[in-house]
Structures are given as structure tokens and as C-alpha cells.
Amino acid sequence: VEDFDVVVVGGGPAGSTVAWALRDSGLSVLLLDKQAFPRDKTCAGWITPAVIEALDLDLEDYRRERVLQPIHGFRMGMMGGRVVQNDYGAQPVSFGIRRCEFDHYLLARCGAQVRDDWEVREATREGDRWLVNGVIRARLLVGAGGHFCPVARRLGARLGREEAVVAAQEVEFAMSPEQVRRCGTQARFPELYFCTDLAGYGWVFRKGAYLNVGLGRRDSHRLGEHLSAFCTQMREAGSIPDSMPDRFKGHAYLLYDCAPRTVVGEGVMLVGDAAGLAYTQSGEGIRPAIESALLAAATIRVAAGRYGLDRLRRYQDSLVARFGPRRGAGARGAPAPSRAKRWLAARLLASPWFTRAIVTDQWFLHRQQVGLKPMKMNEKN
Ligand SMILES: Cc1cc2nc3c(=O)[nH]c(=O)nc-3n(C[C@H](O)[C@H](O)[C@H](O)COP(=O)(O)OP(=O)(O)OC[C@H]3O[C@@H](n4cnc5c(N)ncnc54)[C@H](O)[C@@H]3O)c2cc1C
């Protein structure tokens, strides 16, 4: 049996960031992921400047061998309605990345011992330690395994049951020169269209020569039909090429407001999707994954080797201070909006002021919330 101070389960943005933020802490950190990297993750690959700041990402280094698409605004509206374009000018307001590259880059620089292709099947409590798959012992277990994280299950999450999830599907592919010619979506301005029942939105997102098309909804019922109707509309509008792959990949995750997950226990904490942290209005999950990882690492440092619940509650408190109190499971099933509400929504989504000041600035870019910065070497607070 091998011993570590901290074992992180999952090497997505949340897990690699916990490890990276502990790289100079003096703690022995092991990160385990069931997949062999580089691996892909079902995602549109849109990140906000706050992500870059929190990761202290060197953009010049990153873009040398990877796709980094600057985004200068969005085209949006209600499906079938008027389209509005918000142009923020020269300074990018977001970036497009490919998750197979982004996650691998973060993992490679995290500074921890990494074992990929290594699935965590079992974590049992033995005194004040965890025993993982019977062969690795840890004083602290960090669950960063995404929505279906086995550590979340250990903390009582009823995966796939009694949880109101966002269900989303996407396809990402390298366009042929012919497809590039027939793709009307501009890389600088991703396109977002809200479903007429306001339960979700579809996107067309061009990142260099790659195109990502997808749709996410709070209600997984008839997701495929919504997606295919959306693709038909986009094809007719010339936003996507006539012929493209139709092997859409799906995944579920939780929105912050209605995620019922417990995030800390004796010697254990959850970060990122495992904790159900994606922003409620936009579904953006990478920024909360990374910010929760920085907050978790700050708690781990302060805990100074004692990982009882009394010490780890500080992390739970810092999540509430950062993201606000959760509204609870009651927030899950907002009833279908009335005709009057839909009419109003269609008007608002056709308004340049509303789509910029509310939808983009507040719901998507969270400009009102200053980004978190990574901790300095040996900083404890
Ligand atoms: C279709 C779709 C589009 C999205 N688009 C965006 C977007 O554009 N921007 C955005 O910010 N967010 C987006 N999201 C949400 C975003 O993808 C997630 O919030 C984000 O990936 C969460 O990061 P994470 O590190 O918590 O989990 P993940 O990225 O899911 O990483 C979890 C890791 O844990 C590993 N793992 C799981 N189980 C085990 C196990 N038993 N043992 C070992 N390892 C394990 C997995 O292999 C994986 O590598 C989208 C989601 C979907 C479904």
C-alpha cells in the first residue's frame, strides 16, 4: 500500500487545478483518472477571461500548439426569432479551446504524481485514512470525477436519481475546406439561440478550423428532437454546413442552484461538477470547477494536515460566499413559462440592450464577479 497526503480523483479542470494549487505546499499529492490522456470531454469549449486569470495561463505558450480562439461577442436570439449581435470590440471577452488539448495541458503542468488510465472503484474509510481500491492510502480524498464522481456517491449523491440535471449534446469536428466555405458562423462571434420554452439553448461555436454544435436543456425529455430541429434551422440559416457528422455525444451535469450534493465530509471534499457547481443561467462549468479547486486548495493549506469535518467546513463556507446560497431542489422544475412570459422573452432576446447588459454581461460573462486569483507560494489564506 502506498501513502499520500492527498489523493485527487479525476484529472479534468477541477482535479488538475487542485493539484496545481498545492504544488508548492509540501504535501504529497496523487491524481488518478480513469481515462488515458489526452482524452476528450463532451463540452463546447468556451472559457471566460476569469478562467485564464485563475489558472495564470500563459496564452502565448498555450496557443503555440493548441487552438485558442478569441471571441469578441455573440450572436443570439430566440430560435426562429430576430438575431442580435453584441460586438465588444478589440479586446476578447472569451476564448474557444478544445477540451482534449486544454485538459491535457493543465494536467501536464499540475506538478502532482499523475496516474491516468486508473479507475477508482472503491474508497473505504480506515480510521482517519482512506483506502482507494485497496492499494492507495490517503489522509484526504478530493472528488473531482465530474458528474458521476465515485467520491460524490460516497458522500451520498444519488447519481442519476433525484437530481435535476442539464442534459446536453454536442459534436466537434475539423471542417473540410468545403465545409469552411459553407459555414456562415464567424469564429469571433459564436451563435447562441434559446429554446422557445426557455428550457435551454443551442450553440454553434467555431474554433479555428473546428466547429462545435450542440444544445443543452434542463429537461432531457425529447432532447434529440430539439437538437435536430435546431440543426435544421442552423442549416437553413447557413450557420452550419449542409453536411456534417451527426455523431453527437451527450453528458449530464448539475446547475448550482438546484444541485443537492453534500460537498464535504470527514477527510473528503468535492470540487467542480462532482459538487454540482455550474452556473445556473449559462451552464458554464469550467470557471466554477477551477474556482472551487482554488478554494479547496486554500482550505487544505489552512487545515495543516488535519482534515476533520470541522476544518473542511471552511471550504463549504467559501463556496457559499463565492457562489451564494443554493436555492435547493425546489428550484429544479420551474413550470413551463406562460404565453405572456414567452412573448416577453422573445421581445427581450431581440433587444440589443437586454442581450448585452443582462444575457451576455451578467448571465454568461459574470462581469459583476471579479475573478479569483491563484494563491502565491506558501500563502495560507
Ligand atoms: C455538452 C456540454 C457542453 C458544455 N460546454 C461548456 C462550455 O462551453 N464551457 C464551460 O465552462 N462548461 C461547459 N460545460 C460544462 C463543463 O464541461 C463541466 O462543468 C466541466 O468539465 C467540469 O470539470 P470537472 O473537472 O469538474 O469534471 P470533468 O471535466 O468531467 O472531469 C472529470 C474527470 O474525472 C475522471 N473520472 C471520472 N470517474 C472516475 C473514476 N471512477 N476514477 C478516476 N477518474 C474518474 C474522468 O475521466 C474525467 O477526466 C459543458 C457540458 C456539456 C455536457
Short mmCIF file of C-alpha atoms and ligand atoms in Angstrom, two decimals:
data_model
loop_
_atom_site.label_atom_id
_atom_site.label_comp_id
_atom_site.label_asym_id
_atom_site.label_seq_id
_atom_site.Cartn_x
_atom_site.Cartn_y
_atom_site.Cartn_z
CA VAL A 1 0.00 0.00 0.00
CA GLU A 2 1.28 3.46 -0.95
CA ASP A 3 0.66 6.50 1.26
CA PHE A 4 -0.18 10.05 0.16
CA ASP A 5 -1.40 13.15 1.92
CA VAL A 6 -3.94 13.99 -0.78
CA VAL A 7 -5.46 11.79 -3.48
CA VAL A 8 -7.41 13.65 -6.18
CA VAL A 9 -9.91 11.53 -8.13
CA GLY A 10 -10.33 13.00 -11.64
CA GLY A 11 -7.98 14.94 -13.89
CA GLY A 12 -10.39 17.41 -15.53
CA PRO A 13 -10.03 21.15 -14.88
CA ALA A 14 -11.18 20.83 -11.26
CA GLY A 15 -8.81 17.98 -10.31
CA SER A 16 -5.74 19.29 -12.12
CA THR A 17 -6.28 22.74 -10.58
CA VAL A 18 -6.44 21.38 -7.01
CA ALA A 19 -3.16 19.58 -7.64
CA TRP A 20 -1.58 22.63 -9.30
CA ALA A 21 -2.64 24.92 -6.45
CA LEU A 22 -0.96 22.52 -3.97
CA ARG A 23 2.22 22.06 -5.99
CA ASP A 24 4.39 24.01 -3.54
CA SER A 25 2.53 23.04 -0.35
CA GLY A 26 4.89 20.26 0.71
CA LEU A 27 2.02 17.76 0.60
CA SER A 28 2.35 14.55 -1.39
CA VAL A 29 -0.42 14.66 -3.98
CA LEU A 30 -1.50 11.82 -6.28
CA LEU A 31 -4.02 12.42 -9.08
CA LEU A 32 -5.91 9.49 -10.58
CA ASP A 33 -8.02 9.45 -13.75
CA LYS A 34 -9.79 6.53 -15.31
CA GLN A 35 -9.10 7.71 -18.85
CA ALA A 36 -5.79 7.81 -20.71
CA PHE A 37 -4.81 11.41 -21.56
CA PRO A 38 -5.13 13.22 -23.86
CA ARG A 39 -8.83 12.45 -23.64
CA ASP A 40 -11.84 14.38 -24.85
CA LYS A 41 -14.69 15.69 -22.72
CA THR A 42 -18.16 16.46 -24.04
CA CYS A 43 -18.17 20.26 -23.96
CA ALA A 44 -18.47 23.33 -26.20
CA GLY A 45 -15.03 24.50 -25.01
CA TRP A 46 -15.93 28.11 -24.23
CA ILE A 47 -13.92 29.75 -21.43
CA THR A 48 -14.13 33.22 -19.92
CA PRO A 49 -11.20 35.54 -19.07
CA ALA A 50 -11.72 34.71 -15.36
CA VAL A 51 -10.59 31.15 -16.14
CA ILE A 52 -7.36 32.37 -17.66
CA GLU A 53 -6.73 34.62 -14.67
CA ALA A 54 -7.49 31.92 -12.10
CA LEU A 55 -5.14 29.49 -13.87
CA ASP A 56 -2.47 32.09 -14.51
CA LEU A 57 -2.49 30.71 -18.04
CA ASP A 58 0.33 31.76 -20.34
CA LEU A 59 -1.68 32.35 -23.51
CA GLU A 60 1.37 32.65 -25.77
CA ASP A 61 2.66 29.31 -24.62
CA TYR A 62 -0.79 27.75 -24.81
CA ARG A 63 -1.64 28.89 -28.33
CA ARG A 64 1.71 27.78 -29.75
CA GLU A 65 0.46 24.26 -30.42
CA ARG A 66 -3.22 24.43 -29.49
CA VAL A 67 -6.45 26.03 -30.64
CA LEU A 68 -7.16 29.28 -28.78
CA GLN A 69 -9.96 31.14 -30.49
CA PRO A 70 -10.52 34.74 -29.32
CA ILE A 71 -14.21 35.65 -29.06
CA HIS A 72 -15.27 39.27 -29.42
CA GLY A 73 -19.01 38.99 -28.95
CA PHE A 74 -22.01 36.77 -29.54
CA ARG A 75 -24.87 36.47 -31.99
CA MET A 76 -28.01 35.41 -30.19
CA GLY A 77 -31.77 35.37 -30.07
CA MET A 78 -34.76 33.14 -29.58
CA MET A 79 -34.89 30.18 -32.00
CA GLY A 80 -36.74 31.35 -35.08
CA GLY A 81 -36.65 34.98 -33.87
CA ARG A 82 -34.63 38.08 -34.59
CA VAL A 83 -30.83 37.73 -34.29
CA VAL A 84 -28.83 40.31 -32.34
CA GLN A 85 -25.05 40.68 -32.47
CA ASN A 86 -23.12 42.05 -29.49
CA ASP A 87 -19.69 43.24 -30.54
CA TYR A 88 -17.34 44.05 -27.66
CA GLY A 89 -14.57 45.43 -29.86
CA ALA A 90 -10.87 44.62 -29.94
CA GLN A 91 -10.45 43.01 -26.51
CA PRO A 92 -11.59 39.34 -26.45
CA VAL A 93 -14.39 38.62 -23.95
CA SER A 94 -13.97 34.84 -24.10
CA PHE A 95 -11.95 32.12 -25.79
CA GLY A 96 -12.63 28.85 -27.51
CA ILE A 97 -10.48 25.85 -26.59
CA ARG A 98 -10.61 22.15 -27.37
CA ARG A 99 -11.04 20.09 -24.22
CA CYS A 100 -8.75 17.30 -25.46
CA GLU A 101 -5.93 19.90 -25.53
CA PHE A 102 -6.91 22.14 -22.61
CA ASP A 103 -7.34 19.38 -20.02
CA HIS A 104 -4.14 17.66 -21.11
CA TYR A 105 -2.18 20.93 -20.85
CA LEU A 106 -3.45 21.61 -17.33
CA LEU A 107 -2.74 18.07 -16.23
CA ALA A 108 0.79 18.10 -17.61
CA ARG A 109 1.71 21.24 -15.66
CA CYS A 110 -0.06 20.37 -12.38
CA GLY A 111 3.05 19.18 -10.54
CA ALA A 112 1.43 16.15 -8.87
CA GLN A 113 2.12 12.48 -9.48
CA VAL A 114 -0.42 11.53 -12.13
CA ARG A 115 -1.75 8.06 -12.93
CA ASP A 116 -4.15 8.04 -15.84
CA ASP A 117 -5.97 5.01 -17.17
CA TRP A 118 -6.50 4.24 -13.47
CA GLU A 119 -10.13 3.93 -12.39
CA VAL A 120 -11.16 4.49 -8.79
CA ARG A 121 -13.70 1.80 -8.00
CA GLU A 122 -13.76 1.85 -4.25
CA ALA A 123 -12.80 4.15 -1.41
CA THR A 124 -13.18 2.85 2.11
CA ARG A 125 -12.59 4.64 5.39
CA GLU A 126 -9.97 3.07 7.69
CA GLY A 127 -9.51 5.08 10.87
CA ASP A 128 -8.65 8.60 9.76
CA ARG A 129 -7.44 7.49 6.29
CA TRP A 130 -8.99 6.46 3.00
CA LEU A 131 -8.05 3.27 1.22
CA VAL A 132 -8.51 3.57 -2.54
CA ASN A 133 -9.02 0.32 -4.50
CA GLY A 134 -7.26 -1.39 -1.60
CA VAL A 135 -3.81 -0.18 -2.71
CA ILE A 136 -3.51 3.57 -2.08
CA ARG A 137 -3.94 5.26 1.28
CA ALA A 138 -4.78 8.95 1.63
CA ARG A 139 -5.30 11.35 4.50
CA LEU A 140 -7.56 13.47 2.31
CA LEU A 141 -9.65 12.44 -0.68
CA VAL A 142 -10.69 15.10 -3.21
CA GLY A 143 -13.54 14.09 -5.50
CA ALA A 144 -13.05 15.74 -8.90
CA GLY A 145 -14.52 12.97 -11.01
CA GLY A 146 -17.19 15.08 -12.70
CA HIS A 147 -20.93 14.48 -12.53
CA PHE A 148 -20.64 10.72 -11.94
CA CYS A 149 -17.76 11.00 -9.45
CA PRO A 150 -17.46 7.91 -7.25
CA VAL A 151 -16.41 10.10 -4.30
CA ALA A 152 -19.67 12.07 -4.64
CA ARG A 153 -21.51 8.77 -4.36
CA ARG A 154 -19.53 8.03 -1.20
CA LEU A 155 -20.87 11.35 0.17
CA GLY A 156 -24.44 10.29 -0.52
CA ALA A 157 -25.07 11.67 -4.03
CA ARG A 158 -27.84 9.70 -5.73
CA LEU A 159 -26.25 9.76 -9.17
CA GLY A 160 -28.79 9.72 -11.93
CA ARG A 161 -31.68 9.69 -9.44
CA GLU A 162 -33.44 12.51 -7.63
CA GLU A 163 -31.20 15.07 -9.27
CA ALA A 164 -32.46 17.60 -11.81
CA VAL A 165 -29.74 17.59 -14.45
CA VAL A 166 -28.92 19.60 -17.53
CA ALA A 167 -28.72 17.22 -20.44
CA ALA A 168 -26.55 18.39 -23.30
CA GLN A 169 -25.19 17.01 -26.56
CA GLU A 170 -22.53 18.27 -28.90
CA VAL A 171 -20.43 17.32 -31.88
CA GLU A 172 -16.99 18.78 -32.61
CA PHE A 173 -15.15 18.19 -35.86
CA ALA A 174 -12.43 19.59 -38.10
CA MET A 175 -14.11 21.19 -41.08
CA SER A 176 -13.03 20.33 -44.61
CA PRO A 177 -12.22 23.30 -46.89
CA GLU A 178 -15.67 22.82 -48.44
CA GLN A 179 -17.36 22.88 -45.01
CA VAL A 180 -15.38 26.00 -44.07
CA ARG A 181 -16.77 27.68 -47.20
CA ARG A 182 -20.29 26.69 -46.27
CA CYS A 183 -20.12 27.63 -42.59
CA GLY A 184 -21.64 31.09 -42.05
CA THR A 185 -20.74 31.26 -38.36
CA GLN A 186 -17.87 33.62 -37.67
CA ALA A 187 -15.20 32.43 -35.25
CA ARG A 188 -15.20 35.84 -33.49
CA PHE A 189 -18.95 35.63 -32.80
CA PRO A 190 -20.31 32.28 -31.57
CA GLU A 191 -24.05 31.88 -32.07
CA LEU A 192 -26.48 31.09 -29.23
CA TYR A 193 -30.21 30.53 -29.64
CA PHE A 194 -32.63 29.98 -26.78
CA CYS A 195 -35.36 27.35 -26.98
CA THR A 196 -38.82 28.92 -27.25
CA ASP A 197 -39.86 27.27 -23.96
CA LEU A 198 -36.74 28.82 -22.33
CA ALA A 199 -35.57 25.43 -21.04
CA GLY A 200 -32.17 25.67 -22.71
CA TYR A 201 -30.20 26.87 -25.71
CA GLY A 202 -28.32 25.66 -28.72
CA TRP A 203 -24.94 26.90 -29.91
CA VAL A 204 -22.71 27.00 -32.97
CA PHE A 205 -19.16 27.63 -31.99
CA ARG A 206 -16.32 27.89 -34.47
CA LYS A 207 -12.78 27.48 -33.15
CA GLY A 208 -10.26 27.92 -35.91
CA ALA A 209 -10.96 25.09 -38.34
CA TYR A 210 -13.12 23.23 -35.81
CA LEU A 211 -16.86 23.53 -35.43
CA ASN A 212 -18.77 22.66 -32.27
CA VAL A 213 -22.55 22.40 -32.48
CA GLY A 214 -24.74 21.45 -29.55
CA LEU A 215 -27.75 22.02 -27.37
CA GLY A 216 -28.39 21.76 -23.62
CA ARG A 217 -31.68 21.70 -21.74
CA ARG A 218 -32.87 21.50 -18.16
CA ASP A 219 -35.35 18.93 -19.32
CA SER A 220 -33.85 15.88 -21.03
CA HIS A 221 -37.22 14.86 -22.49
CA ARG A 222 -37.01 14.78 -26.35
CA LEU A 223 -33.52 16.26 -26.30
CA GLY A 224 -32.71 14.62 -29.66
CA GLU A 225 -35.75 16.20 -31.31
CA HIS A 226 -34.85 19.66 -30.02
CA LEU A 227 -31.31 19.18 -31.26
CA SER A 228 -32.29 18.05 -34.70
CA ALA A 229 -34.82 20.91 -35.09
CA PHE A 230 -32.05 23.32 -34.05
CA CYS A 231 -29.60 21.86 -36.58
CA THR A 232 -32.20 22.15 -39.33
CA GLN A 233 -32.72 25.83 -38.50
CA MET A 234 -28.98 26.47 -38.41
CA ARG A 235 -28.50 24.71 -41.73
CA GLU A 236 -31.28 26.76 -43.32
CA ALA A 237 -29.76 29.95 -41.94
CA GLY A 238 -26.37 28.96 -43.40
CA SER A 239 -24.71 28.95 -39.94
CA ILE A 240 -23.55 25.34 -40.29
CA PRO A 241 -22.54 23.40 -43.42
CA ASP A 242 -25.16 21.26 -45.18
CA SER A 243 -23.34 18.07 -44.41
CA MET A 244 -21.55 17.42 -41.17
CA PRO A 245 -21.03 14.49 -38.77
CA ASP A 246 -24.08 13.59 -36.71
CA ARG A 247 -22.36 11.55 -34.00
CA PHE A 248 -23.45 13.79 -31.15
CA LYS A 249 -22.07 12.95 -27.71
CA GLY A 250 -24.17 13.56 -24.62
CA HIS A 251 -23.46 14.23 -20.98
CA ALA A 252 -25.39 15.38 -17.92
CA TYR A 253 -24.43 17.77 -15.15
CA LEU A 254 -25.93 19.81 -12.35
CA LEU A 255 -26.59 23.51 -12.11
CA TYR A 256 -25.53 25.20 -8.90
CA ASP A 257 -28.94 26.41 -7.76
CA CYS A 258 -30.62 23.05 -7.66
CA ALA A 259 -27.73 20.64 -7.01
CA PRO A 260 -28.43 18.75 -3.79
CA ARG A 261 -24.88 17.49 -3.24
CA THR A 262 -23.02 17.45 0.07
CA VAL A 263 -19.55 18.86 -0.63
CA VAL A 264 -17.51 17.94 2.47
CA GLY A 265 -17.23 15.06 4.92
CA GLU A 266 -14.61 13.57 7.25
CA GLY A 267 -11.39 13.68 5.21
CA VAL A 268 -13.18 14.29 1.92
CA MET A 269 -14.25 17.19 -0.28
CA LEU A 270 -15.80 17.59 -3.74
CA VAL A 271 -14.85 20.10 -6.44
CA GLY A 272 -16.21 21.02 -9.89
CA ASP A 273 -19.06 19.04 -11.43
CA ALA A 274 -18.76 16.43 -8.67
CA ALA A 275 -20.05 19.14 -6.33
CA GLY A 276 -22.65 20.40 -8.86
CA LEU A 277 -21.37 23.93 -9.38
CA ALA A 278 -22.09 25.00 -12.99
CA TYR A 279 -23.58 28.47 -13.32
CA THR A 280 -27.35 28.26 -13.33
CA GLN A 281 -28.13 30.63 -16.21
CA SER A 282 -25.36 29.77 -18.67
CA GLY A 283 -24.35 26.21 -17.75
CA GLU A 284 -20.70 27.32 -17.72
CA GLY A 285 -18.93 24.76 -15.58
CA ILE A 286 -15.22 25.27 -16.20
CA ARG A 287 -14.91 28.53 -14.27
CA PRO A 288 -16.73 27.20 -11.18
CA ALA A 289 -14.69 23.97 -11.43
CA ILE A 290 -11.45 25.92 -11.35
CA GLU A 291 -12.53 28.45 -8.74
CA SER A 292 -13.83 25.69 -6.45
CA ALA A 293 -10.47 23.94 -6.85
CA LEU A 294 -8.61 27.09 -5.74
CA LEU A 295 -10.94 27.47 -2.76
CA ALA A 296 -10.49 23.80 -1.85
CA ALA A 297 -6.70 24.13 -2.05
CA ALA A 298 -6.83 27.19 0.22
CA THR A 299 -8.76 25.18 2.82
CA ILE A 300 -6.37 22.25 2.51
CA ARG A 301 -3.40 24.51 3.20
CA VAL A 302 -5.01 26.10 6.23
CA ALA A 303 -6.07 22.68 7.57
CA ALA A 304 -2.36 21.93 8.10
CA GLY A 305 -2.70 18.15 7.89
CA ARG A 306 -5.89 17.84 9.97
CA TYR A 307 -8.78 17.01 7.66
CA GLY A 308 -11.70 16.56 10.04
CA LEU A 309 -15.08 17.93 9.07
CA ASP A 310 -14.63 20.91 11.41
CA ARG A 311 -11.66 22.09 9.34
CA LEU A 312 -13.05 21.24 5.91
CA ARG A 313 -16.34 23.14 6.50
CA ARG A 314 -14.34 26.27 5.72
CA TYR A 315 -14.41 25.15 2.08
CA GLN A 316 -18.18 24.75 2.10
CA ASP A 317 -18.49 28.25 3.58
CA SER A 318 -16.17 29.69 0.95
CA LEU A 319 -18.29 28.16 -1.84
CA VAL A 320 -21.39 29.84 -0.40
CA ALA A 321 -19.50 33.13 -0.05
CA ARG A 322 -18.39 32.84 -3.67
CA PHE A 323 -21.47 31.47 -5.44
CA GLY A 324 -24.24 32.36 -2.98
CA PRO A 325 -26.58 30.01 -1.13
CA ARG A 326 -28.15 27.26 -3.23
CA ARG A 327 -31.86 27.67 -3.77
CA GLY A 328 -32.40 23.96 -3.23
CA ALA A 329 -34.08 21.16 -5.10
CA GLY A 330 -37.26 23.27 -5.26
CA ALA A 331 -35.54 25.41 -7.88
CA ARG A 332 -35.44 22.44 -10.26
CA GLY A 333 -38.70 22.37 -12.05
CA ALA A 334 -39.73 25.90 -12.79
CA PRO A 335 -43.10 25.40 -14.51
CA ALA A 336 -43.23 25.91 -18.27
CA PRO A 337 -43.47 29.67 -18.87
CA SER A 338 -46.85 31.12 -19.72
CA ARG A 339 -47.56 32.53 -23.21
CA ALA A 340 -47.16 36.03 -21.84
CA LYS A 341 -43.71 35.18 -20.46
CA ARG A 342 -42.63 33.62 -23.73
CA TRP A 343 -43.82 36.67 -25.64
CA LEU A 344 -41.87 38.92 -23.28
CA ALA A 345 -38.77 36.69 -23.52
CA ALA A 346 -38.90 36.82 -27.33
CA ARG A 347 -39.03 40.64 -27.17
CA LEU A 348 -36.16 40.82 -24.70
CA LEU A 349 -34.00 38.41 -26.69
CA ALA A 350 -34.44 40.63 -29.73
CA SER A 351 -33.23 43.67 -27.79
CA PRO A 352 -29.57 44.69 -28.25
CA TRP A 353 -29.57 46.27 -24.77
CA PHE A 354 -31.00 43.22 -22.94
CA THR A 355 -28.90 40.64 -24.75
CA ARG A 356 -25.74 42.57 -23.97
CA ALA A 357 -26.33 44.01 -20.47
CA ILE A 358 -28.18 41.03 -19.00
CA VAL A 359 -27.66 37.88 -21.06
CA THR A 360 -24.04 38.36 -22.03
CA ASP A 361 -22.57 40.61 -19.34
CA GLN A 362 -24.36 39.09 -16.36
CA TRP A 363 -25.51 35.57 -17.21
CA PHE A 364 -22.68 34.46 -19.50
CA LEU A 365 -19.62 36.54 -18.65
CA HIS A 366 -20.37 37.20 -14.96
CA ARG A 367 -18.63 40.53 -15.33
CA GLN A 368 -20.08 41.61 -11.99
CA GLN A 369 -17.97 38.96 -10.21
CA VAL A 370 -14.24 39.66 -10.02
CA GLY A 371 -12.20 36.57 -10.90
CA LEU A 372 -10.29 34.56 -8.28
CA LYS A 373 -6.53 34.65 -8.45
CA PRO A 374 -4.29 31.67 -7.77
CA MET A 375 -2.57 31.71 -4.37
CA LYS A 376 1.03 32.80 -4.12
CA MET A 377 3.73 30.37 -2.98
CA ASN A 378 3.21 29.25 0.63
CA GLU A 379 0.30 31.63 1.13
CA LYS A 380 -2.16 30.26 3.68
CA ASN A 381 -5.20 32.49 3.35
C1 LIG B 1 -22.38 19.38 -23.97
C2 LIG B 1 -21.73 20.19 -22.89
C3 LIG B 1 -21.19 21.44 -23.21
C4 LIG B 1 -20.54 22.21 -22.22
N1 LIG B 1 -19.97 23.38 -22.58
C5 LIG B 1 -19.30 24.11 -21.67
C6 LIG B 1 -18.60 25.27 -22.06
O1 LIG B 1 -18.53 25.63 -23.24
N2 LIG B 1 -17.95 26.00 -21.09
C7 LIG B 1 -17.97 25.61 -19.78
O2 LIG B 1 -17.41 26.33 -18.93
N3 LIG B 1 -18.59 24.47 -19.38
C8 LIG B 1 -19.24 23.70 -20.30
N4 LIG B 1 -19.81 22.52 -19.92
C9 LIG B 1 -19.64 22.06 -18.54
C10 LIG B 1 -18.19 21.56 -18.34
O3 LIG B 1 -17.87 20.61 -19.34
C11 LIG B 1 -18.00 20.91 -16.94
O4 LIG B 1 -18.61 21.75 -15.98
C12 LIG B 1 -16.51 20.73 -16.61
O5 LIG B 1 -15.92 19.79 -17.47
C13 LIG B 1 -16.33 20.28 -15.16
O6 LIG B 1 -14.98 19.97 -14.92
P1 LIG B 1 -14.57 18.84 -13.82
O7 LIG B 1 -13.10 18.86 -13.76
O8 LIG B 1 -15.36 19.07 -12.59
O9 LIG B 1 -15.10 17.47 -14.42
P2 LIG B 1 -14.72 16.69 -15.78
O10 LIG B 1 -14.22 17.63 -16.77
O11 LIG B 1 -15.93 15.87 -16.09
O12 LIG B 1 -13.52 15.74 -15.37
C14 LIG B 1 -13.75 14.62 -14.55
C15 LIG B 1 -12.62 13.61 -14.73
O13 LIG B 1 -12.79 12.58 -13.76
C16 LIG B 1 -12.47 11.35 -14.35
N5 LIG B 1 -13.15 10.27 -13.61
C17 LIG B 1 -14.48 10.04 -13.54
N6 LIG B 1 -14.74 8.95 -12.80
C18 LIG B 1 -13.53 8.48 -12.38
C19 LIG B 1 -13.13 7.36 -11.62
N7 LIG B 1 -14.02 6.48 -11.13
N8 LIG B 1 -11.82 7.15 -11.39
C20 LIG B 1 -10.88 8.03 -11.90
N9 LIG B 1 -11.22 9.10 -12.66
C21 LIG B 1 -12.52 9.31 -12.90
C22 LIG B 1 -12.94 11.48 -15.79
O14 LIG B 1 -12.27 10.57 -16.66
C23 LIG B 1 -12.62 12.94 -16.09
O15 LIG B 1 -11.35 13.07 -16.70
C24 LIG B 1 -20.47 21.72 -20.88
C25 LIG B 1 -21.02 20.48 -20.56
C26 LIG B 1 -21.63 19.72 -21.55
C27 LIG B 1 -22.20 18.38 -21.18
#
